[in-house]
PDB file of C-alpha atoms in Angstrom:
ATOM      1  CA  MET Y  18      56.955 101.180 -18.237  1.00 51.00           C
ATOM      2  CA  ALA Y  19      55.041  98.296 -19.878  1.00 53.00           C
ATOM      3  CA  PRO Y  20      57.201  96.294 -21.749  1.00 67.00           C
ATOM      4  CA  ASN Y  21      57.743  97.062 -25.442  1.00 86.00           C
ATOM      5  CA  GLN Y  22      56.975  94.092 -27.868  1.00 88.00           C
ATOM      6  CA  ASP Y  23      61.000  93.044 -28.350  1.00 89.00           C
ATOM      7  CA  GLU Y  24      60.900  92.922 -24.366  1.00 92.00           C
ATOM      8  CA  LEU Y  25      57.925  90.937 -24.771  1.00 92.00           C
ATOM      9  CA  THR Y  26      58.703  88.357 -27.052  1.00 93.00           C
ATOM     10  CA  LYS Y  27      62.401  87.802 -25.842  1.00 94.00           C
ATOM     11  CA  GLN Y  28      60.431  86.826 -22.465  1.00 95.00           C
ATOM     12  CA  GLU Y  29      57.724  84.462 -24.578  1.00 95.00           C
ATOM     13  CA  ILE Y  30      61.489  82.748 -26.457  1.00 96.00           C
ATOM     14  CA  ILE Y  31      63.111  82.892 -22.603  1.00 96.00           C
ATOM     15  CA  GLU Y  32      60.078  80.545 -21.428  1.00 96.00           C
ATOM     16  CA  GLN Y  33      60.197  78.210 -24.572  1.00 95.00           C
ATOM     17  CA  LEU Y  34      63.447  77.705 -24.151  1.00 96.00           C
ATOM     18  CA  ILE Y  35      62.651  76.665 -20.656  1.00 96.00           C
ATOM     19  CA  TRP Y  36      60.012  74.568 -21.625  1.00 96.00           C
ATOM     20  CA  ASP Y  37      62.118  72.471 -23.972  1.00 94.00           C
ATOM     21  CA  ASN Y  38      64.248  69.795 -22.019  1.00 93.00           C
ATOM     22  CA  ARG Y  39      66.282  69.355 -24.982  1.00 92.00           C
ATOM     23  CA  VAL Y  40      68.018  72.338 -24.231  1.00 93.00           C
ATOM     24  CA  ASP Y  41      69.626  74.349 -21.328  1.00 94.00           C
ATOM     25  CA  ALA Y  42      68.018  77.872 -21.092  1.00 94.00           C
ATOM     26  CA  SER Y  43      70.552  79.040 -18.897  1.00 95.00           C
ATOM     27  CA  ARG Y  44      73.328  79.047 -21.483  1.00 95.00           C
ATOM     28  CA  VAL Y  45      71.254  81.086 -24.285  1.00 97.00           C
ATOM     29  CA  LYS Y  46      71.496  84.613 -24.703  1.00 97.00           C
ATOM     30  CA  VAL Y  47      68.633  85.919 -26.396  1.00 97.00           C
ATOM     31  CA  ASP Y  48      68.207  89.559 -27.287  1.00 96.00           C
ATOM     32  CA  VAL Y  49      65.042  90.836 -29.735  1.00 94.00           C
ATOM     33  CA  ASN Y  50      65.509  93.755 -32.512  1.00 93.00           C
ATOM     34  CA  GLY Y  51      62.523  94.980 -34.669  1.00 89.00           C
ATOM     35  CA  GLY Y  52      61.506  90.306 -34.451  1.00 85.00           C
ATOM     36  CA  LYS Y  53      64.908  89.500 -35.391  1.00 91.00           C
ATOM     37  CA  VAL Y  54      66.363  87.114 -33.228  1.00 95.00           C
ATOM     38  CA  LYS Y  55      69.955  86.784 -31.790  1.00 96.00           C
ATOM     39  CA  LEU Y  56      70.600  83.653 -29.858  1.00 97.00           C
ATOM     40  CA  GLU Y  57      74.586  83.479 -28.023  1.00 97.00           C
ATOM     41  CA  GLY Y  58      75.908  81.029 -26.215  1.00 96.00           C
ATOM     42  CA  THR Y  59      76.688  77.134 -25.704  1.00 94.00           C
ATOM     43  CA  VAL Y  60      74.475  74.098 -25.886  1.00 93.00           C
ATOM     44  CA  GLN Y  61      75.230  70.714 -25.119  1.00 86.00           C
ATOM     45  CA  HIS Y  62      75.411  69.135 -29.077  1.00 86.00           C
ATOM     46  CA  GLN Y  63      74.008  69.633 -32.022  1.00 88.00           C
ATOM     47  CA  PRO Y  64      70.214  68.913 -31.529  1.00 89.00           C
ATOM     48  CA  ALA Y  65      69.968  71.301 -29.005  1.00 92.00           C
ATOM     49  CA  LYS Y  66      71.395  73.772 -31.115  1.00 93.00           C
ATOM     50  CA  LEU Y  67      68.531  73.156 -33.966  1.00 90.00           C
ATOM     51  CA  ALA Y  68      65.948  73.003 -30.915  1.00 92.00           C
ATOM     52  CA  ALA Y  69      67.054  76.463 -29.869  1.00 95.00           C
ATOM     53  CA  LEU Y  70      66.497  77.794 -33.074  1.00 93.00           C
ATOM     54  CA  ASN Y  71      62.957  76.157 -33.707  1.00 90.00           C
ATOM     55  CA  ASP Y  72      62.435  77.171 -30.420  1.00 93.00           C
ATOM     56  CA  ALA Y  73      62.536  81.056 -31.439  1.00 93.00           C
ATOM     57  CA  PHE Y  74      60.943  80.524 -34.460  1.00 89.00           C
ATOM     58  CA  ARG Y  75      57.663  79.474 -32.585  1.00 87.00           C
ATOM     59  CA  VAL Y  76      57.138  82.250 -30.744  1.00 88.00           C
ATOM     60  CA  SER Y  77      54.253  84.971 -32.952  1.00 83.00           C
ATOM     61  CA  GLY Y  78      56.371  87.681 -34.453  1.00 81.00           C
ATOM     62  CA  ILE Y  79      60.057  86.238 -35.347  1.00 85.00           C
ATOM     63  CA  LYS Y  80      60.839  87.157 -38.844  1.00 80.00           C
ATOM     64  CA  ASN Y  81      64.373  85.973 -38.563  1.00 87.00           C
ATOM     65  CA  VAL Y  82      67.096  83.708 -35.813  1.00 92.00           C
ATOM     66  CA  GLN Y  83      70.425  84.669 -36.137  1.00 94.00           C
ATOM     67  CA  ASN Y  84      71.861  81.712 -33.971  1.00 96.00           C
ATOM     68  CA  ASN Y  85      75.139  82.280 -32.682  1.00 96.00           C
ATOM     69  CA  LEU Y  86      74.710  78.989 -30.315  1.00 95.00           C
ATOM     70  CA  ARG Y  87      78.590  77.087 -30.508  1.00 93.00           C
ATOM     71  CA  VAL Y  88      78.362  73.628 -29.131  1.00 90.00           C
ATOM     72  CA  GLU Y  89      80.293  72.781 -25.897  1.00 87.00           C
ATOM     73  CA  ILE Y  90      81.698  69.806 -25.249  1.00 80.00           C
ATOM     74  CA  ALA Y  91      80.841  67.714 -22.090  1.00 75.00           C
ATOM     75  CA  PRO Y  92      83.812  67.497 -19.933  1.00 76.00           C
ATOM     76  CA  GLU Y  93      83.598  63.460 -19.904  1.00 73.00           C
ATOM     77  CA  LEU Y  94      83.397  63.261 -23.711  1.00 73.00           C
ATOM     78  CA  GLU Y  95      86.752  65.523 -24.135  1.00 74.00           C
ATOM     79  CA  SER Y  96      89.114  63.200 -23.678  1.00 73.00           C
ATOM     80  CA  GLN Y  97      87.479  61.006 -26.672  1.00 84.00           C
ATOM     81  CA  SER Y  98      89.469  60.214 -29.513  1.00 91.00           C
ATOM     82  CA  ASP Y  99      87.910  61.762 -33.023  1.00 93.00           C
ATOM     83  CA  LYS Y 100      88.306  57.602 -34.402  1.00 94.00           C
ATOM     84  CA  THR Y 101      85.966  56.556 -31.294  1.00 94.00           C
ATOM     85  CA  ILE Y 102      83.420  59.519 -33.164  1.00 94.00           C
ATOM     86  CA  GLU Y 103      83.820  58.088 -36.358  1.00 96.00           C
ATOM     87  CA  ASP Y 104      83.297  54.792 -35.228  1.00 96.00           C
ATOM     88  CA  HIS Y 105      79.576  55.513 -33.760  1.00 95.00           C
ATOM     89  CA  ILE Y 106      78.628  57.695 -36.557  1.00 96.00           C
ATOM     90  CA  LEU Y 107      79.868  54.251 -38.819  1.00 95.00           C
ATOM     91  CA  ALA Y 108      77.828  52.268 -36.996  1.00 95.00           C
ATOM     92  CA  SER Y 109      74.294  54.520 -36.219  1.00 95.00           C
ATOM     93  CA  LEU Y 110      74.448  55.101 -40.120  1.00 95.00           C
ATOM     94  CA  ASN Y 111      75.383  51.742 -40.526  1.00 92.00           C
ATOM     95  CA  GLY Y 112      72.548  51.000 -38.703  1.00 92.00           C
ATOM     96  CA  ASN Y 113      69.714  52.827 -40.299  1.00 90.00           C
ATOM     97  CA  ASN Y 114      67.966  51.072 -42.198  1.00 88.00           C
ATOM     98  CA  LYS Y 115      66.388  53.701 -44.426  1.00 85.00           C
ATOM     99  CA  LEU Y 116      69.448  54.737 -45.518  1.00 88.00           C
ATOM    100  CA  GLU Y 117      71.842  53.237 -48.290  1.00 86.00           C
ATOM    101  CA  SER Y 118      75.366  54.520 -46.476  1.00 86.00           C
ATOM    102  CA  ASN Y 119      77.641  51.736 -48.199  1.00 89.00           C
ATOM    103  CA  GLY Y 120      79.090  55.113 -50.183  1.00 93.00           C
ATOM    104  CA  ILE Y 121      79.160  57.562 -47.232  1.00 96.00           C
ATOM    105  CA  HIS Y 122      83.015  58.556 -45.671  1.00 97.00           C
ATOM    106  CA  VAL Y 123      82.966  59.512 -42.639  1.00 97.00           C
ATOM    107  CA  SER Y 124      86.458  61.730 -40.499  1.00 96.00           C
ATOM    108  CA  ALA Y 125      86.400  63.818 -37.877  1.00 96.00           C
ATOM    109  CA  LYS Y 126      88.697  65.691 -36.516  1.00 94.00           C
ATOM    110  CA  ASN Y 127      89.118  67.765 -33.151  1.00 91.00           C
ATOM    111  CA  ALA Y 128      85.369  66.537 -32.952  1.00 91.00           C
ATOM    112  CA  ILE Y 129      84.786  68.271 -36.460  1.00 93.00           C
ATOM    113  CA  VAL Y 130      82.967  65.566 -38.595  1.00 96.00           C
ATOM    114  CA  ILE Y 131      83.400  65.328 -42.622  1.00 97.00           C
ATOM    115  CA  LEU Y 132      80.598  63.551 -44.145  1.00 97.00           C
ATOM    116  CA  SER Y 133      81.973  62.571 -48.153  1.00 97.00           C
ATOM    117  CA  GLY Y 134      81.002  60.342 -50.803  1.00 96.00           C
ATOM    118  CA  THR Y 135      77.788  59.530 -51.859  1.00 94.00           C
ATOM    119  CA  VAL Y 136      74.123  59.298 -51.528  1.00 93.00           C
ATOM    120  CA  ASP Y 137      71.684  58.859 -53.493  1.00 90.00           C
ATOM    121  CA  THR Y 138      68.615  60.934 -52.192  1.00 91.00           C
ATOM    122  CA  PHE Y 139      68.809  64.325 -51.161  1.00 92.00           C
ATOM    123  CA  TRP Y 140      66.790  63.460 -47.780  1.00 92.00           C
ATOM    124  CA  GLY Y 141      69.166  60.696 -47.233  1.00 93.00           C
ATOM    125  CA  LYS Y 142      72.004  63.570 -47.430  1.00 94.00           C
ATOM    126  CA  ASN Y 143      70.141  65.419 -44.849  1.00 93.00           C
ATOM    127  CA  ILE Y 144      69.838  62.378 -42.373  1.00 93.00           C
ATOM    128  CA  ALA Y 145      72.973  61.531 -42.651  1.00 95.00           C
ATOM    129  CA  GLU Y 146      73.733  64.763 -41.584  1.00 94.00           C
ATOM    130  CA  ASP Y 147      71.623  64.394 -39.012  1.00 92.00           C
ATOM    131  CA  ILE Y 148      72.608  60.809 -37.345  1.00 94.00           C
ATOM    132  CA  ALA Y 149      76.601  62.465 -36.916  1.00 95.00           C
ATOM    133  CA  GLY Y 150      75.349  65.762 -35.398  1.00 92.00           C
ATOM    134  CA  SER Y 151      73.556  63.471 -32.753  1.00 89.00           C
ATOM    135  CA  ALA Y 152      76.635  61.315 -31.705  1.00 91.00           C
ATOM    136  CA  LYS Y 153      77.989  62.326 -28.742  1.00 87.00           C
ATOM    137  CA  GLY Y 154      81.499  64.488 -28.482  1.00 88.00           C
ATOM    138  CA  VAL Y 155      80.401  66.260 -32.104  1.00 91.00           C
ATOM    139  CA  VAL Y 156      80.405  69.602 -31.689  1.00 90.00           C
ATOM    140  CA  ASP Y 157      80.262  70.210 -36.133  1.00 91.00           C
ATOM    141  CA  VAL Y 158      79.192  68.899 -39.413  1.00 94.00           C
ATOM    142  CA  ILE Y 159      80.199  69.630 -42.741  1.00 96.00           C
ATOM    143  CA  ASN Y 160      78.289  68.104 -44.915  1.00 96.00           C
ATOM    144  CA  ASN Y 161      79.830  67.353 -48.158  1.00 97.00           C
ATOM    145  CA  LEU Y 162      77.781  63.942 -50.016  1.00 96.00           C
ATOM    146  CA  GLU Y 163      76.580  64.374 -53.527  1.00 94.00           C
ATOM    147  CA  VAL Y 164      73.569  63.006 -54.320  1.00 93.00           C
ATOM    148  CA  ARG Y 165      73.857  60.765 -57.411  1.00 90.00           C
ATOM    149  CA  LEU Y 166      70.856  59.249 -58.285  1.00 86.00           C
ATOM    150  CA  SER Y 167      69.389  55.873 -59.729  1.00 76.00           C
ATOM    151  CA  ALA Y 168      67.504  57.691 -62.103  1.00 78.00           C
ATOM    152  CA  THR Y 169      67.234  61.273 -63.678  1.00 81.00           C
ATOM    153  CA  VAL Y 170      63.676  62.229 -62.913  1.00 87.00           C
ATOM    154  CA  ILE Y 171      62.966  65.423 -65.560  1.00 93.00           C
ATOM    155  CA  ASP Y 172      62.809  69.286 -63.578  1.00 95.00           C
ATOM    156  CA  HIS Y 173      59.041  70.186 -65.170  1.00 95.00           C
ATOM    157  CA  ASP Y 174      58.127  66.347 -63.014  1.00 96.00           C
ATOM    158  CA  ILE Y 175      60.097  67.577 -59.750  1.00 96.00           C
ATOM    159  CA  GLU Y 176      58.142  70.902 -59.781  1.00 97.00           C
ATOM    160  CA  ARG Y 177      55.124  69.615 -60.635  1.00 97.00           C
ATOM    161  CA  ASP Y 178      55.027  66.728 -57.519  1.00 97.00           C
ATOM    162  CA  ILE Y 179      56.163  69.465 -54.962  1.00 97.00           C
ATOM    163  CA  LYS Y 180      52.952  72.304 -56.261  1.00 97.00           C
ATOM    164  CA  ASN Y 181      50.488  69.074 -56.160  1.00 97.00           C
ATOM    165  CA  ALA Y 182      51.683  67.997 -53.149  1.00 96.00           C
ATOM    166  CA  TYR Y 183      51.179  71.851 -51.315  1.00 96.00           C
ATOM    167  CA  LYS Y 184      48.071  71.153 -52.611  1.00 95.00           C
ATOM    168  CA  ARG Y 185      47.020  68.724 -50.615  1.00 95.00           C
ATOM    169  CA  SER Y 186      48.484  70.051 -47.755  1.00 94.00           C
ATOM    170  CA  MET Y 187      47.115  71.214 -44.848  1.00 92.00           C
ATOM    171  CA  LEU Y 188      49.055  74.032 -43.697  1.00 91.00           C
ATOM    172  CA  ILE Y 189      50.252  75.273 -47.093  1.00 95.00           C
ATOM    173  CA  ASP Y 190      48.841  78.002 -49.400  1.00 95.00           C
ATOM    174  CA  GLU Y 191      50.746  77.227 -52.547  1.00 93.00           C
ATOM    175  CA  SER Y 192      50.035  80.287 -53.734  1.00 95.00           C
ATOM    176  CA  ARG Y 193      52.915  82.067 -51.648  1.00 96.00           C
ATOM    177  CA  VAL Y 194      55.689  79.825 -52.660  1.00 97.00           C
ATOM    178  CA  ALA Y 195      57.221  79.971 -55.995  1.00 97.00           C
ATOM    179  CA  VAL Y 196      58.733  76.925 -57.285  1.00 98.00           C
ATOM    180  CA  GLU Y 197      61.533  76.379 -59.844  1.00 97.00           C
ATOM    181  CA  VAL Y 198      63.407  73.566 -60.536  1.00 96.00           C
ATOM    182  CA  GLU Y 199      67.062  73.687 -62.712  1.00 95.00           C
ATOM    183  CA  GLU Y 200      68.852  70.016 -62.642  1.00 93.00           C
ATOM    184  CA  GLY Y 201      67.177  68.764 -59.997  1.00 94.00           C
ATOM    185  CA  VAL Y 202      67.771  71.826 -57.693  1.00 95.00           C
ATOM    186  CA  VAL Y 203      64.567  73.801 -56.084  1.00 97.00           C
ATOM    187  CA  HIS Y 204      64.249  77.513 -55.242  1.00 97.00           C
ATOM    188  CA  LEU Y 205      62.156  77.966 -53.079  1.00 98.00           C
ATOM    189  CA  THR Y 206      60.921  81.925 -52.384  1.00 97.00           C
ATOM    190  CA  GLY Y 207      57.917  83.088 -51.000  1.00 96.00           C
ATOM    191  CA  VAL Y 208      56.765  84.491 -47.743  1.00 94.00           C
ATOM    192  CA  VAL Y 209      54.404  82.122 -44.961  1.00 93.00           C
ATOM    193  CA  SER Y 210      52.928  82.789 -41.356  1.00 88.00           C
ATOM    194  CA  ASN Y 211      54.935  80.970 -39.089  1.00 87.00           C
ATOM    195  CA  ILE Y 212      58.031  78.158 -38.629  1.00 86.00           C
ATOM    196  CA  LEU Y 213      55.656  75.048 -38.956  1.00 88.00           C
ATOM    197  CA  ILE Y 214      54.705  76.047 -42.368  1.00 92.00           C
ATOM    198  CA  LYS Y 215      58.321  76.590 -43.288  1.00 92.00           C
ATOM    199  CA  ASN Y 216      59.605  73.621 -42.457  1.00 92.00           C
ATOM    200  CA  GLU Y 217      56.256  71.712 -44.410  1.00 94.00           C
ATOM    201  CA  VAL Y 218      57.474  73.721 -47.536  1.00 96.00           C
ATOM    202  CA  HIS Y 219      60.860  72.369 -47.150  1.00 96.00           C
ATOM    203  CA  ASP Y 220      60.202  69.377 -45.727  1.00 94.00           C
ATOM    204  CA  VAL Y 221      57.824  68.279 -49.354  1.00 96.00           C
ATOM    205  CA  ALA Y 222      60.430  69.637 -51.455  1.00 96.00           C
ATOM    206  CA  LEU Y 223      63.138  67.531 -49.377  1.00 94.00           C
ATOM    207  CA  TYR Y 224      61.554  64.279 -49.852  1.00 93.00           C
ATOM    208  CA  THR Y 225      60.731  64.689 -53.978  1.00 95.00           C
ATOM    209  CA  SER Y 226      61.712  62.494 -55.875  1.00 92.00           C
ATOM    210  CA  GLY Y 227      64.873  63.787 -58.177  1.00 94.00           C
ATOM    211  CA  VAL Y 228      66.061  66.082 -56.198  1.00 95.00           C
ATOM    212  CA  VAL Y 229      69.538  66.902 -55.352  1.00 94.00           C
ATOM    213  CA  ASP Y 230      68.901  69.822 -53.420  1.00 94.00           C
ATOM    214  CA  VAL Y 231      67.409  72.454 -51.709  1.00 96.00           C
ATOM    215  CA  ILE Y 232      67.627  76.508 -51.524  1.00 96.00           C
ATOM    216  CA  ASP Y 233      64.926  77.154 -49.403  1.00 95.00           C
ATOM    217  CA  GLU Y 234      64.916  81.784 -49.816  1.00 95.00           C
ATOM    218  CA  VAL Y 235      61.034  81.374 -47.499  1.00 94.00           C
ATOM    219  CA  THR Y 236      60.744  83.899 -45.348  1.00 89.00           C
ATOM    220  CA  ILE Y 237      57.969  84.356 -42.259  1.00 88.00           C
ATOM    221  CA  GLY Y 238      56.690  87.731 -42.294  1.00 82.00           C
TER     222      GLY Y 238
END
């Protein structure tokens, strides 16, 4: 009997995971039901967890991915102290010349990192989380950073800038994405055809001046 579409999709996701050398595909279980994917198992660090999510979304026909992957610390890192993790993250934050890190506080407990304090851009908040998640031995990151803008930007101007950027994009059909802004918080809704476009929609909002948060409810369909 020929395999059904879900089985074919599952095999394509597995092949994508095997191709991606950031992910150990042998540790990931994939289930597909009606175009909805569930990932379970373990990965070696936070970037691998995100990579697996994006790999699944890159397969045609995927509507949703439930990422239940857990970060499992390598045996050689289990004895690493929380203080060592904190020091490594702080050094990486301070070494990033695009990020104003003076207002960022880092604490770790049982390899779970908490970021607190302030940054002056929303993309800076995201970069700080990426840096923390990439540190060896980290199993999770709780990002409590607040965005405090150096200058107030009017919501109307933020919305205009985002929409104009969508119009300039070769990937985005701006008629399929709705943008609302209130007190610097951007709310995105709509339907796009694949994960590349969804990521582009999100990133445009992320890097727009004056944005303090992005609520991304854009779906793939």
